[in-house]
Amino acid sequence: MASHEEFMIEALSLARHGVGWTSPNPIVGALVVRDDEVLGRGWHERFGAAHAEVAALGQAGGRARGSTLYVTLEPCNHHGKTRPCVHAIIKAGIKRVVMGVRDPNPVAGGGAAALKAAGIEVIDGVLDQECRLALAPFFRFIRTKRPLVSAKWAMTADGKIATVRGDSKWITSAKARAFAHTLRAAHDAVMVGIGTVMTDAPLLTARLGLAAPDGTSWQPRRVVLDSQGRMPLDAPMWTAENGGPIVIFVGEDATRDRVCELQDKGAEVIPVPNTDGRLCIDTIMEKLAEQGVLSLYVEGGAEVLGSFIYQKAVDRVYVFIAPKIIGGRESVTAVRGRGVDRVSQSQEMDVVQVRQFDRDLMIEGRVGDWSWLEAAKPSRKGAKSSRRQKSQKKSSTRK
């Protein structure tokens, strides 16, 4: 007999089909199961489409009655783009719901309580941590009102990302670069600075994009930090096939005429204030969150990476290391910017995994405070109220 964990693993696999397509909604996967037979599978395919539970129930049809529903996230209990999933579950005659993690969104939460009130057995916390990690961008967005930020760079063994002449093609192998494209596709937006645009002329497309059921390919927003509005009007990015929308953040030095030229090319141009001579990262994060960006992939250059890391705005790091040595005082290091004065001030990275692509290594790690991913703790006021109620109950029993 299969365990709850085995079915939840499959539900998580289904959920990942929705990466990119569902933002600002979470990715969710669901299964309808009876006697170890999967009767229906579903995932949230895109923002505004049916939720995973409804899709799985639709596939199961009338056979769903008396079955168990496995779902990675607590079913919603509110009207949004779609009707509450709780209503569909009750109507389908599901007898048990097994969920991975409670919904952190206070607006959408309450599904578990509503299901229990309808007489449905609810089991939660199955693969809780795995579900939280899969939903990390959503938790970050809901609890802090800003995207989850991943920083990526590829460097040589001596920490260089380009030679003294700026040559950087290619530091890592084709396999490593291919994996980096899957990382692009797993984020809502990919960001570079204007220096990278001028030097490397990137397309910023995810050439291994995630395909939807209708065959279309997901492409993230392409974000450029360009304080002076220097974005070339003939940059390859403008004419790249299947590229995502272009968003350019400009500063106070960008002229109105230049902004209009960039807008005429089709970019969304967003002015933000300067902080210490650089675009304000906090404002940029707020603006991206307003656009429904749950996850941001920062690729460079070295100054942009340095600014994000110095401001402690990075949550996750992907470092590709090639067994090559460039050397040279003037060759480009991976992370520039202000930096810290002492080693004791450096940000420590919790290593999540180390992978190898041909001769290259990739280190994935987490930095900063990840407390927003943990289960919400009851308020002290709520805890006192709960203790008071228990005390009163005991007192009345003694009477």
CSV table of C-alpha atoms in Angstrom, one decimal:
chain,number,residue,atom,x,y,z
A,1,MET,CA,0.0,0.0,0.0
A,2,ALA,CA,1.4,3.4,-1.0
A,3,SER,CA,2.1,6.0,1.7
A,4,HIS,CA,0.8,9.5,1.9
A,5,GLU,CA,4.4,10.7,1.2
A,6,GLU,CA,4.6,8.8,-2.1
A,7,PHE,CA,1.4,10.4,-3.4
A,8,MET,CA,2.6,13.8,-2.2
A,9,ILE,CA,5.9,13.4,-4.1
A,10,GLU,CA,3.9,12.9,-7.3
A,11,ALA,CA,1.7,15.9,-6.5
A,12,LEU,CA,4.8,18.0,-6.0
A,13,SER,CA,6.1,16.8,-9.4
A,14,LEU,CA,2.8,17.9,-11.0
A,15,ALA,CA,2.9,21.3,-9.2
A,16,ARG,CA,6.3,22.1,-10.9
A,17,HIS,CA,4.6,22.1,-14.3
A,18,GLY,CA,3.1,25.5,-13.4
A,19,VAL,CA,6.4,27.3,-12.6
A,20,GLY,CA,6.3,30.7,-14.2
A,21,TRP,CA,2.8,30.4,-15.6
A,22,THR,CA,0.9,30.8,-12.3
A,23,SER,CA,2.4,33.9,-10.8
A,24,PRO,CA,1.4,35.7,-8.7
A,25,ASN,CA,-0.6,32.6,-7.7
A,26,PRO,CA,1.3,29.6,-6.2
A,27,ILE,CA,2.2,26.4,-8.0
A,28,VAL,CA,0.0,23.6,-6.8
A,29,GLY,CA,-0.4,19.9,-7.7
A,30,ALA,CA,-3.2,17.5,-6.8
A,31,LEU,CA,-4.2,13.8,-7.0
A,32,VAL,CA,-7.5,12.0,-6.5
A,33,VAL,CA,-6.8,8.5,-5.2
A,34,ARG,CA,-8.8,5.5,-4.1
A,35,ASP,CA,-7.5,2.1,-3.1
A,36,ASP,CA,-4.0,3.2,-4.3
A,37,GLU,CA,-5.3,4.0,-7.8
A,38,VAL,CA,-4.8,7.5,-9.1
A,39,LEU,CA,-8.2,8.5,-10.6
A,40,GLY,CA,-7.3,12.1,-11.4
A,41,ARG,CA,-4.2,14.4,-11.7
A,42,GLY,CA,-4.1,18.1,-12.0
A,43,TRP,CA,-2.0,21.2,-11.4
A,44,HIS,CA,-2.5,24.9,-11.6
A,45,GLU,CA,-1.6,25.5,-15.2
A,46,ARG,CA,-1.6,29.3,-15.4
A,47,PHE,CA,-2.9,32.4,-13.6
A,48,GLY,CA,-6.7,32.6,-13.9
A,49,ALA,CA,-7.1,28.9,-14.9
A,50,ALA,CA,-8.6,26.2,-12.8
A,51,HIS,CA,-6.8,25.3,-9.6
A,52,ALA,CA,-5.1,22.0,-9.2
A,53,GLU,CA,-7.8,20.4,-7.1
A,54,VAL,CA,-10.5,21.3,-9.6
A,55,ALA,CA,-8.5,20.0,-12.5
A,56,ALA,CA,-7.8,16.7,-10.7
A,57,LEU,CA,-11.5,16.3,-9.6
A,58,GLY,CA,-12.6,17.0,-13.2
A,59,GLN,CA,-10.4,14.2,-14.5
A,60,ALA,CA,-11.7,11.8,-11.9
A,61,GLY,CA,-15.3,12.7,-12.5
A,62,GLY,CA,-17.9,10.8,-10.6
A,63,ARG,CA,-15.3,8.3,-9.3
A,64,ALA,CA,-14.0,11.0,-7.0
A,65,ARG,CA,-16.8,10.3,-4.5
A,66,GLY,CA,-15.5,8.6,-1.4
A,67,SER,CA,-11.8,9.1,-2.5
A,68,THR,CA,-8.8,10.9,-1.0
A,69,LEU,CA,-7.5,14.1,-2.4
A,70,TYR,CA,-3.8,14.8,-2.1
A,71,VAL,CA,-2.8,18.5,-2.6
A,72,THR,CA,0.5,20.3,-2.0
A,73,LEU,CA,-1.2,23.5,-0.6
A,74,GLU,CA,-4.2,24.0,1.6
A,75,PRO,CA,-7.3,24.4,-0.7
A,76,CYS,CA,-8.5,28.0,-1.0
A,77,ASN,CA,-11.7,29.1,0.6
A,78,HIS,CA,-12.3,32.4,-1.1
A,79,HIS,CA,-13.5,33.9,-4.4
A,80,GLY,CA,-10.7,35.1,-6.6
A,81,LYS,CA,-10.2,34.5,-10.3
A,82,THR,CA,-12.0,31.2,-9.7
A,83,ARG,CA,-14.5,29.8,-7.2
A,84,PRO,CA,-13.3,28.4,-3.9
A,85,CYS,CA,-11.7,24.9,-4.2
A,86,VAL,CA,-13.3,23.9,-0.9
A,87,HIS,CA,-16.8,24.0,-2.6
A,88,ALA,CA,-15.7,21.8,-5.4
A,89,ILE,CA,-14.1,19.3,-3.0
A,90,ILE,CA,-17.2,19.1,-0.9
A,91,LYS,CA,-19.5,18.8,-3.9
A,92,ALA,CA,-17.4,16.0,-5.4
A,93,GLY,CA,-17.9,13.9,-2.2
A,94,ILE,CA,-14.2,13.6,-1.2
A,95,LYS,CA,-13.9,11.9,2.1
A,96,ARG,CA,-10.3,12.8,3.0
A,97,VAL,CA,-7.9,15.6,2.1
A,98,VAL,CA,-4.2,15.1,2.6
A,99,MET,CA,-2.3,18.4,2.3
A,100,GLY,CA,1.3,19.4,2.3
A,101,VAL,CA,1.4,22.9,3.9
A,102,ARG,CA,-1.1,25.5,5.1
A,103,ASP,CA,-1.7,28.5,2.9
A,104,PRO,CA,0.3,31.5,4.2
A,105,ASN,CA,-2.1,33.9,2.5
A,106,PRO,CA,-4.6,35.0,5.2
A,107,VAL,CA,-7.1,35.9,2.4
A,108,ALA,CA,-7.1,32.4,0.9
A,109,GLY,CA,-6.6,30.4,4.1
A,110,GLY,CA,-9.2,28.7,6.1
A,111,GLY,CA,-9.8,25.8,3.7
A,112,ALA,CA,-8.8,23.1,6.2
A,113,ALA,CA,-11.3,24.4,8.8
A,114,ALA,CA,-14.1,24.6,6.2
A,115,LEU,CA,-13.4,21.0,5.1
A,116,LYS,CA,-13.5,19.7,8.6
A,117,ALA,CA,-16.7,21.6,9.2
A,118,ALA,CA,-18.2,19.7,6.3
A,119,GLY,CA,-17.2,16.4,7.8
A,120,ILE,CA,-14.2,15.7,5.6
A,121,GLU,CA,-11.1,14.2,7.3
A,122,VAL,CA,-8.1,16.5,6.9
A,123,ILE,CA,-4.5,15.4,7.3
A,124,ASP,CA,-1.9,18.1,6.9
A,125,GLY,CA,1.9,18.5,7.2
A,126,VAL,CA,2.7,15.6,4.8
A,127,LEU,CA,6.2,16.5,3.3
A,128,ASP,CA,5.6,19.9,4.9
A,129,GLN,CA,9.2,21.1,4.4
A,130,GLU,CA,9.4,19.9,0.8
A,131,CYS,CA,6.2,21.7,-0.1
A,132,ARG,CA,7.4,24.9,1.6
A,133,LEU,CA,10.6,24.8,-0.5
A,134,ALA,CA,8.7,24.3,-3.7
A,135,LEU,CA,6.5,27.3,-2.7
A,136,ALA,CA,9.4,29.4,-1.4
A,137,PRO,CA,8.7,32.3,-3.9
A,138,PHE,CA,5.1,32.4,-2.9
A,139,PHE,CA,5.9,32.4,0.8
A,140,ARG,CA,8.4,35.2,0.3
A,141,PHE,CA,6.0,37.2,-1.7
A,142,ILE,CA,3.0,36.8,0.7
A,143,ARG,CA,5.0,37.4,3.9
A,144,THR,CA,7.4,40.1,2.9
A,145,LYS,CA,5.8,41.7,-0.2
A,146,ARG,CA,9.0,41.2,-2.3
A,147,PRO,CA,10.3,38.6,-4.7
A,148,LEU,CA,12.6,35.7,-3.8
A,149,VAL,CA,16.0,36.7,-5.3
A,150,SER,CA,18.4,34.2,-6.8
A,151,ALA,CA,21.9,35.4,-7.7
A,152,LYS,CA,23.9,33.5,-10.3
A,153,TRP,CA,27.4,33.8,-11.7
A,154,ALA,CA,29.9,31.6,-13.5
A,155,MET,CA,33.6,32.0,-12.6
A,156,THR,CA,37.0,30.5,-13.0
A,157,ALA,CA,38.8,28.8,-10.1
A,158,ASP,CA,40.4,32.1,-9.3
A,159,GLY,CA,37.1,34.0,-9.1
A,160,LYS,CA,37.1,35.7,-12.5
A,161,ILE,CA,34.1,36.1,-14.8
A,162,ALA,CA,36.0,37.8,-17.7
A,163,THR,CA,39.5,38.6,-18.9
A,164,VAL,CA,41.1,42.0,-18.8
A,165,ARG,CA,39.6,42.6,-22.3
A,166,GLY,CA,36.1,41.6,-21.1
A,167,ASP,CA,36.1,38.2,-22.9
A,168,SER,CA,33.8,35.8,-21.0
A,169,LYS,CA,32.8,33.2,-23.7
A,170,TRP,CA,32.8,30.6,-22.5
A,171,ILE,CA,33.9,30.1,-18.9
A,172,THR,CA,31.7,27.1,-18.3
A,173,SER,CA,30.7,24.1,-20.3
A,174,ALA,CA,27.6,23.7,-22.6
A,175,LYS,CA,26.0,21.5,-20.0
A,176,ALA,CA,26.4,24.0,-17.3
A,177,ARG,CA,25.0,26.8,-19.5
A,178,ALA,CA,22.1,24.6,-20.4
A,179,PHE,CA,21.3,24.1,-16.8
A,180,ALA,CA,21.6,27.9,-16.2
A,181,HIS,CA,18.8,28.3,-18.8
A,182,THR,CA,16.5,26.0,-16.9
A,183,LEU,CA,17.1,28.2,-13.9
A,184,ARG,CA,16.1,31.3,-15.9
A,185,ALA,CA,12.9,29.5,-16.9
A,186,ALA,CA,12.2,28.7,-13.3
A,187,HIS,CA,12.0,32.4,-12.3
A,188,ASP,CA,9.4,35.1,-13.1
A,189,ALA,CA,12.1,37.7,-14.1
A,190,VAL,CA,15.8,37.7,-15.1
A,191,MET,CA,17.9,40.8,-14.4
A,192,VAL,CA,21.2,42.3,-15.6
A,193,GLY,CA,22.8,45.7,-15.4
A,194,ILE,CA,23.3,48.0,-18.4
A,195,GLY,CA,27.0,47.2,-18.4
A,196,THR,CA,26.2,43.5,-19.2
A,197,VAL,CA,23.9,44.6,-22.0
A,198,MET,CA,26.6,46.9,-23.5
A,199,THR,CA,29.4,44.3,-23.2
A,200,ASP,CA,27.7,40.9,-23.8
A,201,ALA,CA,24.5,41.9,-25.8
A,202,PRO,CA,22.5,39.1,-24.1
A,203,LEU,CA,19.0,38.0,-25.3
A,204,LEU,CA,17.9,37.0,-21.7
A,205,THR,CA,15.7,34.4,-23.1
A,206,ALA,CA,15.2,31.0,-21.5
A,207,ARG,CA,16.2,28.8,-24.4
A,208,LEU,CA,15.1,25.7,-22.5
A,209,GLY,CA,11.8,27.3,-21.4
A,210,LEU,CA,9.0,25.4,-19.7
A,211,ALA,CA,6.4,24.2,-22.1
A,212,ALA,CA,2.7,24.6,-21.3
A,213,PRO,CA,0.1,21.9,-22.3
A,214,ASP,CA,-0.8,24.0,-25.4
A,215,GLY,CA,2.8,23.9,-26.5
A,216,THR,CA,3.7,27.5,-25.8
A,217,SER,CA,7.0,28.2,-23.9
A,218,TRP,CA,7.3,30.2,-20.7
A,219,GLN,CA,9.6,33.2,-20.9
A,220,PRO,CA,10.5,35.4,-17.9
A,221,ARG,CA,10.4,39.2,-17.9
A,222,ARG,CA,13.7,40.7,-18.9
A,223,VAL,CA,14.8,43.4,-16.5
A,224,VAL,CA,17.6,45.9,-17.1
A,225,LEU,CA,19.0,48.3,-14.5
A,226,ASP,CA,19.9,51.4,-16.5
A,227,SER,CA,20.3,54.5,-14.4
A,228,GLN,CA,21.1,56.9,-17.3
A,229,GLY,CA,18.8,55.3,-19.9
A,230,ARG,CA,21.7,54.1,-22.1
A,231,MET,CA,20.0,51.0,-23.4
A,232,PRO,CA,21.0,50.6,-27.1
A,233,LEU,CA,18.0,50.9,-29.4
A,234,ASP,CA,19.6,48.2,-31.7
A,235,ALA,CA,20.4,45.7,-28.9
A,236,PRO,CA,19.6,42.1,-29.9
A,237,MET,CA,17.3,41.9,-26.9
A,238,TRP,CA,14.7,44.0,-28.8
A,239,THR,CA,14.3,41.5,-31.6
A,240,ALA,CA,14.8,38.2,-29.8
A,241,GLU,CA,12.2,35.6,-30.7
A,242,ASN,CA,9.9,34.5,-27.9
A,243,GLY,CA,11.5,36.8,-25.4
A,244,GLY,CA,9.6,37.9,-22.4
A,245,PRO,CA,8.5,41.6,-21.8
A,246,ILE,CA,11.3,44.1,-21.3
A,247,VAL,CA,11.3,46.2,-18.1
A,248,ILE,CA,13.9,48.9,-17.7
A,249,PHE,CA,14.5,50.7,-14.4
A,250,VAL,CA,16.0,54.2,-14.9
A,251,GLY,CA,17.3,56.8,-12.5
A,252,GLU,CA,17.1,60.5,-12.1
A,253,ASP,CA,19.8,61.0,-14.9
A,254,ALA,CA,17.6,59.5,-17.6
A,255,THR,CA,16.1,62.2,-19.8
A,256,ARG,CA,12.5,62.3,-20.7
A,257,ASP,CA,13.3,62.0,-24.5
A,258,ARG,CA,15.4,58.9,-23.8
A,259,VAL,CA,12.6,57.3,-21.7
A,260,CYS,CA,10.1,58.0,-24.6
A,261,GLU,CA,12.5,56.3,-27.1
A,262,LEU,CA,12.7,53.2,-24.9
A,263,GLN,CA,9.0,53.1,-24.4
A,264,ASP,CA,8.5,53.5,-28.2
A,265,LYS,CA,10.6,50.3,-28.6
A,266,GLY,CA,8.1,48.5,-26.4
A,267,ALA,CA,9.8,48.5,-23.0
A,268,GLU,CA,8.1,49.3,-19.8
A,269,VAL,CA,10.3,52.1,-18.3
A,270,ILE,CA,10.1,52.5,-14.5
A,271,PRO,CA,11.8,55.5,-12.8
A,272,VAL,CA,13.2,54.8,-9.3
A,273,PRO,CA,15.2,57.0,-6.9
A,274,ASN,CA,19.0,56.8,-6.5
A,275,THR,CA,20.6,55.7,-3.3
A,276,ASP,CA,24.3,56.4,-2.9
A,277,GLY,CA,24.6,56.9,-6.6
A,278,ARG,CA,22.8,53.6,-7.5
A,279,LEU,CA,19.2,52.7,-8.2
A,280,CYS,CA,17.4,51.9,-5.0
A,281,ILE,CA,17.1,48.1,-4.7
A,282,ASP,CA,14.2,48.3,-2.2
A,283,THR,CA,12.1,50.3,-4.6
A,284,ILE,CA,13.0,48.0,-7.5
A,285,MET,CA,11.8,45.0,-5.4
A,286,GLU,CA,8.6,46.8,-4.5
A,287,LYS,CA,7.9,47.6,-8.2
A,288,LEU,CA,8.5,44.1,-9.3
A,289,ALA,CA,6.3,42.7,-6.6
A,290,GLU,CA,3.5,45.1,-7.8
A,291,GLN,CA,3.8,43.4,-11.2
A,292,GLY,CA,3.3,40.0,-9.6
A,293,VAL,CA,6.9,38.9,-9.8
A,294,LEU,CA,7.4,36.2,-7.2
A,295,SER,CA,11.0,35.2,-8.1
A,296,LEU,CA,13.9,37.2,-9.6
A,297,TYR,CA,17.1,35.8,-11.2
A,298,VAL,CA,20.0,38.2,-11.0
A,299,GLU,CA,22.7,37.3,-13.5
A,300,GLY,CA,25.0,40.3,-13.3
A,301,GLY,CA,27.2,42.0,-13.9
A,302,ALA,CA,29.6,42.1,-11.1
A,303,GLU,CA,28.5,45.6,-9.9
A,304,VAL,CA,24.8,44.6,-9.8
A,305,LEU,CA,25.6,41.4,-8.0
A,306,GLY,CA,27.8,43.3,-5.5
A,307,SER,CA,25.0,45.8,-4.8
A,308,PHE,CA,22.4,43.1,-4.2
A,309,ILE,CA,24.6,41.1,-2.0
A,310,TYR,CA,25.8,44.2,-0.1
A,311,GLN,CA,22.2,45.2,0.5
A,312,LYS,CA,21.4,41.7,1.7
A,313,ALA,CA,18.7,41.4,-0.9
A,314,VAL,CA,19.8,37.9,-2.1
A,315,ASP,CA,18.1,34.7,-0.8
A,316,ARG,CA,19.6,32.0,-3.0
A,317,VAL,CA,22.9,31.7,-4.8
A,318,TYR,CA,24.0,29.5,-7.8
A,319,VAL,CA,27.8,29.6,-8.3
A,320,PHE,CA,29.2,27.8,-11.3
A,321,ILE,CA,33.0,27.2,-11.0
A,322,ALA,CA,35.1,26.1,-14.0
A,323,PRO,CA,38.5,24.5,-13.6
A,324,LYS,CA,40.3,27.4,-15.3
A,325,ILE,CA,42.6,30.2,-14.2
A,326,ILE,CA,42.5,33.6,-15.8
A,327,GLY,CA,44.6,35.7,-13.4
A,328,GLY,CA,45.4,39.4,-13.8
A,329,ARG,CA,44.8,42.4,-11.6
A,330,GLU,CA,42.4,44.0,-14.1
A,331,SER,CA,40.4,40.9,-15.1
A,332,VAL,CA,36.8,41.0,-13.8
A,333,THR,CA,36.0,39.4,-10.5
A,334,ALA,CA,32.6,37.8,-9.9
A,335,VAL,CA,31.2,40.2,-7.3
A,336,ARG,CA,32.3,43.8,-7.0
A,337,GLY,CA,30.6,46.7,-5.3
A,338,ARG,CA,31.2,48.1,-1.9
A,339,GLY,CA,32.0,44.8,-0.1
A,340,VAL,CA,32.7,44.4,3.6
A,341,ASP,CA,35.6,45.6,5.7
A,342,ARG,CA,36.2,42.4,7.7
A,343,VAL,CA,35.7,38.7,7.0
A,344,SER,CA,33.4,38.5,10.1
A,345,GLN,CA,31.0,40.8,8.2
A,346,SER,CA,30.6,38.4,5.3
A,347,GLN,CA,27.4,36.7,4.6
A,348,GLU,CA,27.5,32.9,5.2
A,349,MET,CA,25.9,30.5,2.7
A,350,ASP,CA,24.1,27.4,3.7
A,351,VAL,CA,25.1,24.9,1.0
A,352,VAL,CA,22.0,23.1,-0.3
A,353,GLN,CA,23.7,21.0,-3.0
A,354,VAL,CA,26.8,20.6,-5.1
A,355,ARG,CA,26.4,19.3,-8.7
A,356,GLN,CA,28.9,18.6,-11.5
A,357,PHE,CA,28.4,19.4,-15.2
A,358,ASP,CA,31.3,17.9,-17.2
A,359,ARG,CA,34.3,19.4,-15.3
A,360,ASP,CA,32.4,22.3,-13.8
A,361,LEU,CA,30.9,22.5,-10.4
A,362,MET,CA,27.7,24.3,-9.3
A,363,ILE,CA,27.2,25.2,-5.7
A,364,GLU,CA,23.6,26.1,-4.7
A,365,GLY,CA,23.2,27.8,-1.3
A,366,ARG,CA,20.9,30.0,0.8
A,367,VAL,CA,21.9,33.2,2.3
A,368,GLY,CA,20.1,35.6,4.7
A,369,ASP,CA,17.1,35.1,6.9
A,370,TRP,CA,14.7,32.4,5.8
A,371,SER,CA,12.3,32.7,8.7
A,372,TRP,CA,9.5,33.8,6.4
A,373,LEU,CA,9.4,30.2,5.1
A,374,GLU,CA,8.7,28.6,8.5
A,375,ALA,CA,5.3,27.9,10.0
A,376,ALA,CA,3.6,31.0,11.5
A,377,LYS,CA,3.8,31.1,15.2
A,378,PRO,CA,0.7,32.1,17.2
A,379,SER,CA,0.8,35.6,18.6
A,380,ARG,CA,1.4,36.0,22.3
A,381,LYS,CA,-2.0,37.5,22.7
A,382,GLY,CA,-3.5,34.4,21.0
A,383,ALA,CA,-1.5,32.1,23.1
A,384,LYS,CA,-2.6,33.8,26.3
A,385,SER,CA,-6.2,33.6,25.1
A,386,SER,CA,-5.8,29.9,24.4
A,387,ARG,CA,-4.3,29.3,27.9
A,388,ARG,CA,-7.1,31.3,29.5
A,389,GLN,CA,-9.8,29.2,27.7
A,390,LYS,CA,-8.1,26.0,28.8
A,391,SER,CA,-8.0,27.3,32.4
A,392,GLN,CA,-11.6,28.2,32.3
A,393,LYS,CA,-12.5,24.8,30.9
A,394,LYS,CA,-10.7,23.1,33.6
A,395,SER,CA,-12.3,25.3,36.2
A,396,SER,CA,-15.8,24.6,34.9
A,397,THR,CA,-15.0,20.9,34.9
A,398,ARG,CA,-14.0,21.0,38.5
A,399,LYS,CA,-17.2,22.7,39.4
